[in-house]
Coordinates of C-alpha atoms in Angstrom, one line a residue:
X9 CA 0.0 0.0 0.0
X10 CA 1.7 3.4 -0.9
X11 CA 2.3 6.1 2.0
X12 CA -0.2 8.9 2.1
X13 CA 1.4 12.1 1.7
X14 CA -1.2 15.0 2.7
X15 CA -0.3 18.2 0.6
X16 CA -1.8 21.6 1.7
X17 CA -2.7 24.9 -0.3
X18 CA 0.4 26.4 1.9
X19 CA 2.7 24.0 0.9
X20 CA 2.1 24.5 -3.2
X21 CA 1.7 28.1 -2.6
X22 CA 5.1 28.0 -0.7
X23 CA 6.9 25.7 -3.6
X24 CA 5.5 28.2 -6.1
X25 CA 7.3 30.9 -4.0
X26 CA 11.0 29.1 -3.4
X27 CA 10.9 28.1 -6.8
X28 CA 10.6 31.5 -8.6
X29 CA 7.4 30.7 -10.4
X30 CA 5.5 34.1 -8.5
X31 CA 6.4 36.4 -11.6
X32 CA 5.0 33.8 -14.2
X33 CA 2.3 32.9 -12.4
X34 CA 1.2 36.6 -12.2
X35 CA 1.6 37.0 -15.8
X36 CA -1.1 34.5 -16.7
X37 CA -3.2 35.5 -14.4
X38 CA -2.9 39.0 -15.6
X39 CA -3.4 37.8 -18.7
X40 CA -6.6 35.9 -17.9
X41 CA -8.1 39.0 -16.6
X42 CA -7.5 41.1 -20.1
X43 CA -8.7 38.9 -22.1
X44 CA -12.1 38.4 -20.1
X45 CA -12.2 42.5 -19.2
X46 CA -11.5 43.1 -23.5
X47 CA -13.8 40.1 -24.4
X48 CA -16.9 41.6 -22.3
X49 CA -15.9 45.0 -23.3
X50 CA -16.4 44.3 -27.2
X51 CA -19.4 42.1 -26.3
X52 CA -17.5 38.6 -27.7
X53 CA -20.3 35.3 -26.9
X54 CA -19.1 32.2 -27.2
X55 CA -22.6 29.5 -28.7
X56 CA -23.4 26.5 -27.4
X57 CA -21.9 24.9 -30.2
X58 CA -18.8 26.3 -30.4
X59 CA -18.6 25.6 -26.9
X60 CA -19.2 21.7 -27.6
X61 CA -16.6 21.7 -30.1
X62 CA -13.7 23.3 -28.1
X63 CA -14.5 20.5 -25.6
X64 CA -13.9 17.5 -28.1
X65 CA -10.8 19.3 -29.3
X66 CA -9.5 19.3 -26.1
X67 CA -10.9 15.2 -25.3
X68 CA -9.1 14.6 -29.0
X69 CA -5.7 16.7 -27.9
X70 CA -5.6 15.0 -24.7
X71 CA -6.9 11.6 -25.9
X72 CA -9.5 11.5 -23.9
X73 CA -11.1 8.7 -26.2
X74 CA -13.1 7.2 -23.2
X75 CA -15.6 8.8 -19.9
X76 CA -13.2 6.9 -17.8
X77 CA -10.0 8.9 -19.5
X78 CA -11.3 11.8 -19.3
X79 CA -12.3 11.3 -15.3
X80 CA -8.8 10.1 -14.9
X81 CA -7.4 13.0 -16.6
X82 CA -9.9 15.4 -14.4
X83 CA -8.4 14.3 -10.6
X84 CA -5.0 14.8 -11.9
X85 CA -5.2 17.3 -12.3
X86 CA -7.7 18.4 -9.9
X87 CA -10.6 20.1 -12.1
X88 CA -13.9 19.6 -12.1
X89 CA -16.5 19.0 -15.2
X90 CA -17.1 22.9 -14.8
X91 CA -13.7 23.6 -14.8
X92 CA -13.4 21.8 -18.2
X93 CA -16.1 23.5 -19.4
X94 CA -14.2 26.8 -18.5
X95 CA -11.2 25.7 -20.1
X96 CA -12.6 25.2 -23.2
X97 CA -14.5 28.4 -22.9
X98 CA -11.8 30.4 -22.4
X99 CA -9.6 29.0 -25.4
X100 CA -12.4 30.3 -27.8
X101 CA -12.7 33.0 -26.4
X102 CA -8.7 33.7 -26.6
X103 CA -9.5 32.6 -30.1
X104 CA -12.4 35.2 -31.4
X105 CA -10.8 38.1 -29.7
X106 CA -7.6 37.4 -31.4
X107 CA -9.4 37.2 -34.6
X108 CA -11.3 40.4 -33.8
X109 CA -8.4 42.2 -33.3
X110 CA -6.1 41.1 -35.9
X111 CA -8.2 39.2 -38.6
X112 CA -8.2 42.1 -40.8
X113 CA -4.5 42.7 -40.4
X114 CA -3.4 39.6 -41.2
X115 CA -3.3 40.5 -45.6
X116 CA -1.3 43.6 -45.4
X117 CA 1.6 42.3 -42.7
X118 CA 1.6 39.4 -44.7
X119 CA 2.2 40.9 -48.6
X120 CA 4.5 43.5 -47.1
X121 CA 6.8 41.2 -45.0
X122 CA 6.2 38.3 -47.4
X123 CA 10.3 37.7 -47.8
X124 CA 10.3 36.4 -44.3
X125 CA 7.8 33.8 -44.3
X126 CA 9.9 32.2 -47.7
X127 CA 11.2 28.3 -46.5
X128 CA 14.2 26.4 -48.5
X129 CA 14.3 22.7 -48.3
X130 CA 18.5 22.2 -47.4
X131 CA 21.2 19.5 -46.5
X132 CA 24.1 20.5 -44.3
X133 CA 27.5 18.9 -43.7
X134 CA 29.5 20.6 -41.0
X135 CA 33.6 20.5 -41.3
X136 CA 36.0 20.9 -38.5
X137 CA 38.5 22.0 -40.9
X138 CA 37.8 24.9 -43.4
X139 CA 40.9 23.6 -46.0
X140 CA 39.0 19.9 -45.9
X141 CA 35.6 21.8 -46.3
X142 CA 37.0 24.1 -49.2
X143 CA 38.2 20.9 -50.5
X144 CA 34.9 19.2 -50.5
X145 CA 33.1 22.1 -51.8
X146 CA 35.3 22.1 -55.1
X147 CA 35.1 18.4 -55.7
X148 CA 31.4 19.1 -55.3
X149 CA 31.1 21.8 -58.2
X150 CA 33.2 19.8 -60.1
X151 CA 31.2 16.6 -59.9
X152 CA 33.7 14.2 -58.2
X153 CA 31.5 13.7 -55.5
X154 CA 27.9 13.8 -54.5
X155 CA 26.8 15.6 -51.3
X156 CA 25.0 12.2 -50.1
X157 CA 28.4 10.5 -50.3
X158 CA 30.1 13.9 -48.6
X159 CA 27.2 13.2 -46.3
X160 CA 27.9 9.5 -45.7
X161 CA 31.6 10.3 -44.8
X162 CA 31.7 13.2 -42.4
X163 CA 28.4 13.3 -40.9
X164 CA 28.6 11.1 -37.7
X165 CA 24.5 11.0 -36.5
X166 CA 23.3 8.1 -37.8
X167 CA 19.8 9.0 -38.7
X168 CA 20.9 12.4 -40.6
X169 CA 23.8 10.6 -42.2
X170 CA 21.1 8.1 -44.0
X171 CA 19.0 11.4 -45.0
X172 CA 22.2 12.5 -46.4
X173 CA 22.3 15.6 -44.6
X174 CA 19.0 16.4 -45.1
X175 CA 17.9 19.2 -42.3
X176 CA 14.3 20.0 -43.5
X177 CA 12.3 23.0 -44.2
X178 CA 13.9 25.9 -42.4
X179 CA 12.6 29.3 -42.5
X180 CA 15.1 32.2 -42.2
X181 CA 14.4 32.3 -38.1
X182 CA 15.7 28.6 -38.3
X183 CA 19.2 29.6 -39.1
X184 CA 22.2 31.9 -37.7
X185 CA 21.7 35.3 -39.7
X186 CA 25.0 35.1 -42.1
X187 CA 24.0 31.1 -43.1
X188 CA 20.1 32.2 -44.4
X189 CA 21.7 35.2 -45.7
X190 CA 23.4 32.9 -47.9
X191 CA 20.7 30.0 -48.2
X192 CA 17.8 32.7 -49.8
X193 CA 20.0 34.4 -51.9
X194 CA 20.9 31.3 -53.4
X195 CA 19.4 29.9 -56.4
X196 CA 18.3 26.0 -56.5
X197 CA 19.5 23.9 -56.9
X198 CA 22.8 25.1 -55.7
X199 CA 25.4 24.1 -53.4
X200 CA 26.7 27.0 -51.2
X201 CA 30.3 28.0 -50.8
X202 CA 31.3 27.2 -47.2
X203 CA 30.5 29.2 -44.6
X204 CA 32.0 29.7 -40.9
X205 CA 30.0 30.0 -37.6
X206 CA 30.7 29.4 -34.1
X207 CA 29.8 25.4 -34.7
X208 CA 32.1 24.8 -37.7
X209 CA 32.6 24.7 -41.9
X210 CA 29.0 24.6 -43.2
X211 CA 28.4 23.4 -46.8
X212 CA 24.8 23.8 -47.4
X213 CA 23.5 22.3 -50.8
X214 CA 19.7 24.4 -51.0
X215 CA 17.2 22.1 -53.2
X216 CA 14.6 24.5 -52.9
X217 CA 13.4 27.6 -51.6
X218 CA 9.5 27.6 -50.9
X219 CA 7.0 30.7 -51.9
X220 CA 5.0 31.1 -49.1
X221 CA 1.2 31.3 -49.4
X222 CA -1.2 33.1 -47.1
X223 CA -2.9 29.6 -46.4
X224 CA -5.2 29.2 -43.0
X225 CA -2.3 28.0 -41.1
X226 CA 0.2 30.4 -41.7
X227 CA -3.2 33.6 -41.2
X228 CA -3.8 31.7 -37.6
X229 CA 0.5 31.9 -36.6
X230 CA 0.2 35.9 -38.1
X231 CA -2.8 36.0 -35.7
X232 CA -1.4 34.2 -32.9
X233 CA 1.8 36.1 -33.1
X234 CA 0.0 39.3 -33.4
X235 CA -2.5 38.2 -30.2
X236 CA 0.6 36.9 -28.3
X237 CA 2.5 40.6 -29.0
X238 CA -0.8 42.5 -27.6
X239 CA -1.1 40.7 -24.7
X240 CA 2.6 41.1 -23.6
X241 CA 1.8 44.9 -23.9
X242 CA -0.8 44.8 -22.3
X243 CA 0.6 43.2 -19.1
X244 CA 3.9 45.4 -19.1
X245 CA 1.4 48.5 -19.0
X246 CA 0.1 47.0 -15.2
X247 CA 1.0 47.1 -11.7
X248 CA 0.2 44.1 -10.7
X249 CA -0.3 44.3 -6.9
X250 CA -0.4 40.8 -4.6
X251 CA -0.8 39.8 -1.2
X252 CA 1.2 36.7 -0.3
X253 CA 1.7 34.5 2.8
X254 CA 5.2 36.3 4.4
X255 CA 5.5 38.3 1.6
X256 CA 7.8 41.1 3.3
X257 CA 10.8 43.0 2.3
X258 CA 13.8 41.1 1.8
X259 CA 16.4 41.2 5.0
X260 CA 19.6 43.5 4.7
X261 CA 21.5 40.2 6.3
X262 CA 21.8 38.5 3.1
X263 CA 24.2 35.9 2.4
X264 CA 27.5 36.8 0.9
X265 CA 28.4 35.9 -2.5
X266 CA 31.0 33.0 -2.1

């Protein structure tokens, strides 16, 4: 039979304190309170429906597939079936707001910062030594070699090595400034003279650089970033004033750096 541990309010309050979370937890809170204050002031409703939905998101993001998981799920984390309910509520309500304030914005950010949201498809080797990498690069333009067998040499993780290299779609945020500087300038498919950063040689060989296309995902990051942006502003613009258990100046007698 496991030992019963009894936990009090004091105790997570006091945890929450010694382990710096206070500021964080503040934040959200704050943040709570301007979205419902903004959400009542422009009159925002959330329908029964919508309300049903958000709830079988969350079941479906938390895999919730059965009652029994989802009452499981409920005492760990110590909610009620009105507390889900609330939960859910307040996502769409985060949700409409953020497309109240920013849908319409979405179109013009988008078409006049349209460079950044371009992606390139790329495979990276990384060299030690910039005369070896130099060397590789050359035998590369001049066809001695392909960049899966440069990849199958001198790349030592295994599951990268058998993609030959292969890194992904990257956007320019993915990469150090002077390397997607490079990588969107060039023009595919091309195989990029090497470059030096703190972590080595690079030889980058870009197979494709993506136009990007105001699809719904990409409008709902804008949003979200947008939303995200707002709310931070919002909160810096506060005093946010708490009472907490012992919460008294700190003592002139602190400890002495050692």
């Amino acid at each position: 039979m496991a030992k019963l541990l009894n936990i009090a309010v004091e105790d997570i309050i006091e945890y929450i304190k010694l382990s710096c979370q206070v500021p964080s937890i503040l934040d959200a809170i704050a943040t709570q309170k301007i979205i419902a204050e903004t959400v009542e002031k422009v009159g925002i409703t959330v329908e029964v429906e919508e309300l049903q939905q958000a709830a079988d998101s969350m079941r479906v993001a938390n895999k919730l597939l059965r009652a029994e998981d989802t009452w499981a799920w409920l005492e760990r984390y110590h909610l009620s079936l009105d507390d889900f309910e609330e939960i859910a509520k307040a996502n769409i309500l985060s949700t409409k707001l953020a497309n109240h304030l920013f849908a319409e914005k979405v179109e013009p950010y988008f078409y006049a910062r349209q460079f950044e949201y371009y992606v390139a498809a790329i495979y990276e080797v990384i060299f030690d030594d910039e005369d070896l990498a130099l060397e590789i690069f050359y035998a590369l333009q001049e066809g001695e070699i392909s960049f899966q067998e440069v990849a199958r040499q001198y790349i030592e993780n295994p599951e990268i090595r058998r993609a030959g290299g292969y890194q992904g779609i990257r956007t320019r945020a993915d990469l150090r400034p002077e390397l997607a500087a490079a990588v969107f300038a060039a023009t595919p498919p091309q195989i990029i003279k090497p470059i030096i950063t703190p972590k080595g040689v690079h030889i980058i060989a870009v197979e494709e650089i993506i136009k990007p296309e105001l699809n719904e995902q990409l409008r709902l990051q804008i949003i979200g970033e947008f939303f995200s942006n707002w709310l931070q502003q919002q909160v810096a613009n506060l005093e946010i004033v708490t009472k907490l258990p012992n919460n008294s100046p700190p003592s002139q007698n602190l400890p002495r750096p050692a």
